[in-house]
Coordinates of C-alpha atoms and ligand atoms in Angstrom, one line a residue:
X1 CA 1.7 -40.0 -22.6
X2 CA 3.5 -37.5 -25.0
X3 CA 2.4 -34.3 -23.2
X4 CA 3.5 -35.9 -19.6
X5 CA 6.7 -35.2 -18.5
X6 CA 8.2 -36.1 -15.1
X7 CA 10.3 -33.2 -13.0
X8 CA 11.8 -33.7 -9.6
X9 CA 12.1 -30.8 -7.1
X10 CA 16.0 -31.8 -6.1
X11 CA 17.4 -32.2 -2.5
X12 CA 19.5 -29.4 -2.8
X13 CA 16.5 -26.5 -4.0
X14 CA 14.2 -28.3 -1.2
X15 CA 16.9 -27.3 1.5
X16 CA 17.5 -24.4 0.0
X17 CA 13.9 -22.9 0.6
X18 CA 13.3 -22.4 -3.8
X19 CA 10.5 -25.6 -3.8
X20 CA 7.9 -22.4 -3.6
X21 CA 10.0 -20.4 -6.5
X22 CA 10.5 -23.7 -8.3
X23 CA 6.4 -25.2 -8.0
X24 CA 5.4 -21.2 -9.1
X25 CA 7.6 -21.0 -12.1
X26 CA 6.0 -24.6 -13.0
X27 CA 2.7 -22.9 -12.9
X28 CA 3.6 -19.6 -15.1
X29 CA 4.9 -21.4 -17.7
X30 CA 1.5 -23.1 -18.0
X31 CA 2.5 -26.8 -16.7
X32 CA -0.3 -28.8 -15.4
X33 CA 0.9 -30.3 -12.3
X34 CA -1.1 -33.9 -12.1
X35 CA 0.4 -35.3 -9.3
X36 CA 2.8 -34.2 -6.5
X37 CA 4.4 -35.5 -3.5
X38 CA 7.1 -34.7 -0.6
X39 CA 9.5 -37.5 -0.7
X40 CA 12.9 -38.4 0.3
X41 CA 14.5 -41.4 -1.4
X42 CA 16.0 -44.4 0.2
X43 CA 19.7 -44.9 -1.9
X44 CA 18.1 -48.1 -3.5
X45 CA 15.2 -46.0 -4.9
X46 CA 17.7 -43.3 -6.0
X47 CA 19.6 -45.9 -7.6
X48 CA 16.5 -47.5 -9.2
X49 CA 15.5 -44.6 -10.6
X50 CA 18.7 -43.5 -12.0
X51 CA 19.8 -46.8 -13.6
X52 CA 20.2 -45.8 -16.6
X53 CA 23.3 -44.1 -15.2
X54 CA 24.8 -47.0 -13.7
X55 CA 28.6 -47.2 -14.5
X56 CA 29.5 -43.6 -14.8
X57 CA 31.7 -41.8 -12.5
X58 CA 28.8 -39.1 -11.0
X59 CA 26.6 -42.3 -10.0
X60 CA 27.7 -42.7 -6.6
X61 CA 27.7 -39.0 -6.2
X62 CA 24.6 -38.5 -7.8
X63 CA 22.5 -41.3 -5.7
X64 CA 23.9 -40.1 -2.5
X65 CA 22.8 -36.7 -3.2
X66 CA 19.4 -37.9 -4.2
X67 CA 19.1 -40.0 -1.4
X68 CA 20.6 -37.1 1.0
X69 CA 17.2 -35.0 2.0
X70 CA 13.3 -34.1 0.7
X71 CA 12.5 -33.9 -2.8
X72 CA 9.3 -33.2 -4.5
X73 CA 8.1 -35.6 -7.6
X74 CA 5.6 -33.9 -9.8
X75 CA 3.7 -35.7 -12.9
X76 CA 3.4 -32.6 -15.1
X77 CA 1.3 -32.3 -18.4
X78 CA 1.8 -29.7 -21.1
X79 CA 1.6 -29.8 -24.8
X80 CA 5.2 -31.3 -26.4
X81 CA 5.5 -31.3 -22.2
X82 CA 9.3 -33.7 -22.1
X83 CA 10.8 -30.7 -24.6
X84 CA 8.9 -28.0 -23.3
X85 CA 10.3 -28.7 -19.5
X86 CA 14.0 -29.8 -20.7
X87 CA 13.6 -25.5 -22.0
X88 CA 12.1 -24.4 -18.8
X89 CA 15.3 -26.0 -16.6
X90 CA 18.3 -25.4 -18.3
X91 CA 21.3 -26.9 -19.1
X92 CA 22.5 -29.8 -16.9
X93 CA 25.6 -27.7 -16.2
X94 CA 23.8 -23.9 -14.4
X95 CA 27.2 -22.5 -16.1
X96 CA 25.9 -23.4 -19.1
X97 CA 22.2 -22.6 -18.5
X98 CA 20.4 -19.5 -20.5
X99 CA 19.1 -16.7 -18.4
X100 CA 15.7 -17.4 -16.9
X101 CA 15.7 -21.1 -16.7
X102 CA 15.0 -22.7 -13.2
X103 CA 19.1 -23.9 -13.1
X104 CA 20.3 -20.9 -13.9
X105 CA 18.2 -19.1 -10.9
X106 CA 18.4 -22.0 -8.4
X107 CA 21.1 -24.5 -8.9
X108 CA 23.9 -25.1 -7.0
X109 CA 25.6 -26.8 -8.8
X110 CA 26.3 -29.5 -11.6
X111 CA 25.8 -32.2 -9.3
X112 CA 23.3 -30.2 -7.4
X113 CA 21.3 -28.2 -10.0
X114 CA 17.9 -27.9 -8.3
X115 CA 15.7 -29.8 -10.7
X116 CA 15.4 -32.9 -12.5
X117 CA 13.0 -33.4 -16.1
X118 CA 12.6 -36.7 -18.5
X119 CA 14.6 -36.9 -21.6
X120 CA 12.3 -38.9 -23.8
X121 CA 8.4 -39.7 -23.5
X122 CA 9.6 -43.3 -22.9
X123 CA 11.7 -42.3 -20.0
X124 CA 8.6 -39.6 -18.7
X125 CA 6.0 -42.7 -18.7
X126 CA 8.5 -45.0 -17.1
X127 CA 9.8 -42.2 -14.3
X128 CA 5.9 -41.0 -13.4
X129 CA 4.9 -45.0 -13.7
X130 CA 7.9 -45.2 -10.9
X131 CA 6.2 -42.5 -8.1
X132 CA 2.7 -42.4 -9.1
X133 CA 0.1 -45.0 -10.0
X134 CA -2.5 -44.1 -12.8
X135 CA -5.6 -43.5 -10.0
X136 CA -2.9 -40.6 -8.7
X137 CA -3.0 -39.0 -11.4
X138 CA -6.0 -39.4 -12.6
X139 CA -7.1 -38.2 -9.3
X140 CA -5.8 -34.7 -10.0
X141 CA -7.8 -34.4 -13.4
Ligands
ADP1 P1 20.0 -34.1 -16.9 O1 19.6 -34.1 -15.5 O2 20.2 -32.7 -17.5 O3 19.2 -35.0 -17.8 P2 22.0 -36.3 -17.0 O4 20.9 -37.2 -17.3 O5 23.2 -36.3 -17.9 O6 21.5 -34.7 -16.9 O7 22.6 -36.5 -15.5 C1 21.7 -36.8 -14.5 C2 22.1 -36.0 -13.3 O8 23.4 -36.5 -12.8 C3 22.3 -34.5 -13.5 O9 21.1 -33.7 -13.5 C4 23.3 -34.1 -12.4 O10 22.6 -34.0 -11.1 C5 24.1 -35.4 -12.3 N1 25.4 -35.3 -13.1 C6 25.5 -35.4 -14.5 N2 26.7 -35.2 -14.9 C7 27.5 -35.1 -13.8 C8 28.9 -34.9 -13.5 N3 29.8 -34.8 -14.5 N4 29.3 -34.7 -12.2 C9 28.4 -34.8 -11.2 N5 27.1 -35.0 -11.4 C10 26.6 -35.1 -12.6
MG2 MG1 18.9 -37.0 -17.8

């Protein structure tokens, strides 16, 4: 599992026309995408997913947004693939995001910044185990 990462295509780059910007950058940087889907979250899947952040202010934010349009879930695989993506989007914040990374280019803002990528391989098994099961993704192989 330690060259999986998990990414999410957020509501906000999905409405905004950049899934096709955001899927090809994916590809250039040499991800493997191993799974994909077009989804849009129910709030209690949003919130499921995003436990981790129960308690904090954004939550409610954050889950509505989530839970607000389309998004796309990807399973991605790339050597050192959690860190390697975590470079690829940017900063959480796009003010504070380098040149060139997808939040930079396509996010709108800190709440809505386009993308979403695991932190940990522990999170990245436990958020593709939440979309995909193993025959999905061994589908793509
Ligand atoms: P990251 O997505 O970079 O791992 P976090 O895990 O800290 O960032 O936060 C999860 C998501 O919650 C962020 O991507 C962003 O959409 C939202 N978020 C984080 N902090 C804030 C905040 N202060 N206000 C509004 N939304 C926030
Ligand atoms: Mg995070």
């Amino acid at each position: 599992m330690t060259n999986r990462t998990f990414a999410i295509i957020k509501p906000d780059a999905v409405k905004n026309n950049y899934s096709g910007n955001i899927i090809d950058h994916i590809l250039k940087f040499n991800f493997k995408i191993l799974a994909a889907r077009l989804t849009h979250m129910t709030l209690a899947q949003a919130e499921g997913f995003y436990g981790i952040h129960k308690g904090k202010p954004f939550f409610e934010e954050l889950t509505n947004f989530m839970s607000s349009g389309p998004c796309w879930v990807l399973a991605l695989e790339k050597e050192n693939a959690v860190e390697e993506w975590r470079k690829t989007i940017g900063a959480t914040n796009p003010a504070d995001a380098d040149e060139g990374t997808i939040r930079k280019m396509y996010a709108t803002s800190l709440g809505e910044n386009a993308v979403h990528g695991s932190d940990s391989n522990e999170n990245s098994a436990i958020e593709i185990g939440f979309f995909f099961s193993d025959a999905e993704l061994i589908a793509c192989q």
